[in-house]
């Protein structure tokens, strides 16, 4: 097998460790472990290596972005509720200078008003939402295509 060409960081934000117990209408029925398994399968097909983390705290998300900026080539992030108000995560995404794709399982534009705002979107190269686990799979594909350009 060819050497894996890119290292991609996948970051799941708060409460995503509870997938499988959250409202399936928005988040589907997959557990986080199952979602990660599908992501690893997709990464194999794309010939990239994945580092996957889930954190409930803003600090851990920010520290991981800082640490991984020189190690990883790109990031797929679901900042979860932090999407809507964390300027600190926005600044971290902005400063790391590697491409970041924002993904959401649910359609954040068809839910409560507070979810319609993403403070992180503008510093990401792309945003994908509303496709349940396919949002992540498309996010991974998007970042690999972007890096291949
Ligand atoms: C989410 C949407 C957010 O509004 C919410 O707080 C989440 C998950 C999604 O994937 O649809 O926890 O980011």
Short mmCIF file of C-alpha atoms and ligand atoms in Angstrom, two decimals:
data_model
loop_
_atom_site.label_atom_id
_atom_site.label_comp_id
_atom_site.label_asym_id
_atom_site.label_seq_id
_atom_site.Cartn_x
_atom_site.Cartn_y
_atom_site.Cartn_z
CA UNK A 1 0.00 0.00 0.00
CA UNK A 2 1.16 3.54 -0.75
CA UNK A 3 2.32 5.72 2.11
CA UNK A 4 -0.51 7.76 3.59
CA UNK A 5 -0.25 11.16 2.01
CA UNK A 6 -1.86 13.48 4.55
CA UNK A 7 -2.44 13.56 8.27
CA UNK A 8 -5.91 14.81 9.13
CA UNK A 9 -7.14 15.77 12.58
CA UNK A 10 -10.82 15.14 13.35
CA UNK A 11 -12.10 17.07 16.35
CA UNK A 12 -15.49 16.39 17.91
CA UNK A 13 -16.74 19.05 20.33
CA UNK A 14 -18.85 18.88 23.48
CA UNK A 15 -21.62 16.31 23.95
CA UNK A 16 -20.69 14.40 20.82
CA UNK A 17 -19.46 11.59 23.07
CA UNK A 18 -23.19 11.12 23.78
CA UNK A 19 -24.12 10.35 20.17
CA UNK A 20 -26.49 7.43 20.15
CA UNK A 21 -28.34 8.97 23.11
CA UNK A 22 -29.03 12.35 21.49
CA UNK A 23 -32.10 13.19 19.42
CA UNK A 24 -31.84 10.94 16.32
CA UNK A 25 -33.90 13.43 14.32
CA UNK A 26 -30.91 15.79 14.41
CA UNK A 27 -27.96 13.54 15.07
CA UNK A 28 -28.82 10.12 13.67
CA UNK A 29 -28.45 6.87 15.60
CA UNK A 30 -24.74 6.24 15.37
CA UNK A 31 -22.58 6.22 18.48
CA UNK A 32 -19.33 8.19 18.37
CA UNK A 33 -17.37 4.91 18.14
CA UNK A 34 -19.39 3.84 15.12
CA UNK A 35 -18.96 7.24 13.49
CA UNK A 36 -15.21 7.08 14.07
CA UNK A 37 -15.09 3.60 12.55
CA UNK A 38 -16.79 4.87 9.38
CA UNK A 39 -14.38 7.81 9.29
CA UNK A 40 -11.38 5.50 9.58
CA UNK A 41 -12.74 3.39 6.74
CA UNK A 42 -13.14 6.48 4.56
CA UNK A 43 -9.63 7.64 5.47
CA UNK A 44 -8.29 4.28 4.29
CA UNK A 45 -10.04 4.73 0.94
CA UNK A 46 -8.60 8.23 0.64
CA UNK A 47 -5.18 7.01 1.75
CA UNK A 48 -4.84 9.52 4.59
CA UNK A 49 -4.10 9.00 8.28
CA UNK A 50 -6.53 10.21 10.94
CA UNK A 51 -6.08 11.45 14.47
CA UNK A 52 -9.47 11.65 16.19
CA UNK A 53 -10.31 13.41 19.47
CA UNK A 54 -13.50 14.34 21.30
CA UNK A 55 -13.40 17.02 24.00
CA UNK A 56 -16.07 18.59 26.13
CA UNK A 57 -13.85 21.51 27.08
CA UNK A 58 -12.92 24.54 25.04
CA UNK A 59 -9.40 24.53 26.46
CA UNK A 60 -8.65 21.01 25.24
CA UNK A 61 -9.94 21.79 21.76
CA UNK A 62 -7.77 24.91 21.58
CA UNK A 63 -4.65 23.19 22.96
CA UNK A 64 -5.06 20.35 20.46
CA UNK A 65 -5.37 22.78 17.55
CA UNK A 66 -2.20 24.55 18.75
CA UNK A 67 -0.24 21.31 19.17
CA UNK A 68 -1.36 19.68 15.96
CA UNK A 69 -0.84 22.67 13.69
CA UNK A 70 2.70 21.59 12.77
CA UNK A 71 1.87 17.87 12.68
CA UNK A 72 -1.39 17.70 10.74
CA UNK A 73 -2.12 18.91 7.22
CA UNK A 74 -5.78 19.71 7.77
CA UNK A 75 -8.65 19.55 10.25
CA UNK A 76 -12.29 18.46 10.18
CA UNK A 77 -13.99 19.98 13.21
CA UNK A 78 -17.47 19.80 14.66
CA UNK A 79 -17.23 22.49 17.35
CA UNK A 80 -20.79 21.54 18.45
CA UNK A 81 -22.32 24.21 20.74
CA UNK A 82 -19.02 26.18 20.72
CA UNK A 83 -19.78 26.93 17.06
CA UNK A 84 -22.30 29.48 18.15
CA UNK A 85 -20.26 31.57 20.59
CA UNK A 86 -16.61 30.59 21.01
CA UNK A 87 -14.45 33.40 19.69
CA UNK A 88 -11.54 31.61 21.37
CA UNK A 89 -11.96 28.57 19.12
CA UNK A 90 -12.46 30.86 16.15
CA UNK A 91 -9.14 32.59 16.91
CA UNK A 92 -7.40 29.22 17.30
CA UNK A 93 -8.70 28.03 13.91
CA UNK A 94 -7.62 31.32 12.37
CA UNK A 95 -4.09 31.26 13.75
CA UNK A 96 -3.14 27.67 12.93
CA UNK A 97 -2.95 28.42 9.21
CA UNK A 98 -3.84 24.93 8.06
CA UNK A 99 -7.15 24.28 6.27
CA UNK A 100 -10.12 23.55 8.52
CA UNK A 101 -13.55 22.31 7.44
CA UNK A 102 -16.49 22.83 9.83
CA UNK A 103 -19.08 20.06 9.92
CA UNK A 104 -22.41 19.53 11.66
CA UNK A 105 -24.61 16.47 11.77
CA UNK A 106 -27.81 18.52 11.89
CA UNK A 107 -28.97 21.42 9.77
CA UNK A 108 -28.09 24.29 12.14
CA UNK A 109 -29.98 26.73 9.89
CA UNK A 110 -33.31 25.01 10.43
CA UNK A 111 -33.23 24.84 14.21
CA UNK A 112 -33.33 27.39 17.06
CA UNK A 113 -32.15 30.92 16.19
CA UNK A 114 -29.03 30.69 18.35
CA UNK A 115 -27.79 27.77 16.22
CA UNK A 116 -28.07 29.76 13.00
CA UNK A 117 -24.96 31.72 13.95
CA UNK A 118 -21.56 30.17 13.45
CA UNK A 119 -18.71 32.33 14.73
CA UNK A 120 -16.20 29.79 13.41
CA UNK A 121 -17.44 29.39 9.84
CA UNK A 122 -15.63 32.41 8.35
CA UNK A 123 -12.19 31.15 9.35
CA UNK A 124 -12.88 27.70 7.89
CA UNK A 125 -12.45 26.89 4.21
CA UNK A 126 -15.87 25.24 4.04
CA UNK A 127 -18.92 24.33 6.13
CA UNK A 128 -21.03 21.19 5.69
CA UNK A 129 -24.20 20.58 7.69
CA UNK A 130 -27.41 18.61 7.84
CA UNK A 131 -26.18 15.33 6.39
CA UNK A 132 -25.70 13.40 9.63
CA UNK A 133 -22.53 11.24 9.40
CA UNK A 134 -22.17 12.12 5.73
CA UNK A 135 -21.29 15.68 6.77
CA UNK A 136 -18.08 14.29 8.27
CA UNK A 137 -17.38 12.01 5.30
CA UNK A 138 -17.84 14.88 2.86
CA UNK A 139 -15.71 17.08 5.11
CA UNK A 140 -12.89 14.57 4.93
CA UNK A 141 -13.18 14.32 1.16
CA UNK A 142 -13.29 18.10 0.85
CA UNK A 143 -10.10 18.62 2.81
CA UNK A 144 -8.23 15.94 0.87
CA UNK A 145 -9.32 17.46 -2.47
CA UNK A 146 -8.29 20.88 -1.20
CA UNK A 147 -4.84 19.60 -0.18
CA UNK A 148 -4.44 17.84 -3.53
CA UNK A 149 -5.06 21.04 -5.50
C1 LIG B 1 -24.03 20.21 16.17
C2 LIG B 1 -25.07 21.34 16.22
C3 LIG B 1 -24.88 22.20 17.45
O1 LIG B 1 -25.84 23.24 17.47
C4 LIG B 1 -25.06 21.37 18.70
O2 LIG B 1 -24.81 22.15 19.85
C5 LIG B 1 -24.24 20.12 18.70
C6 LIG B 1 -24.01 19.40 17.46
C7 LIG B 1 -24.30 19.23 15.01
O3 LIG B 1 -23.41 18.42 14.74
O4 LIG B 1 -25.36 19.26 14.41
O5 LIG B 1 -23.86 19.64 19.76
O6 LIG B 1 -22.76 20.78 15.96
#
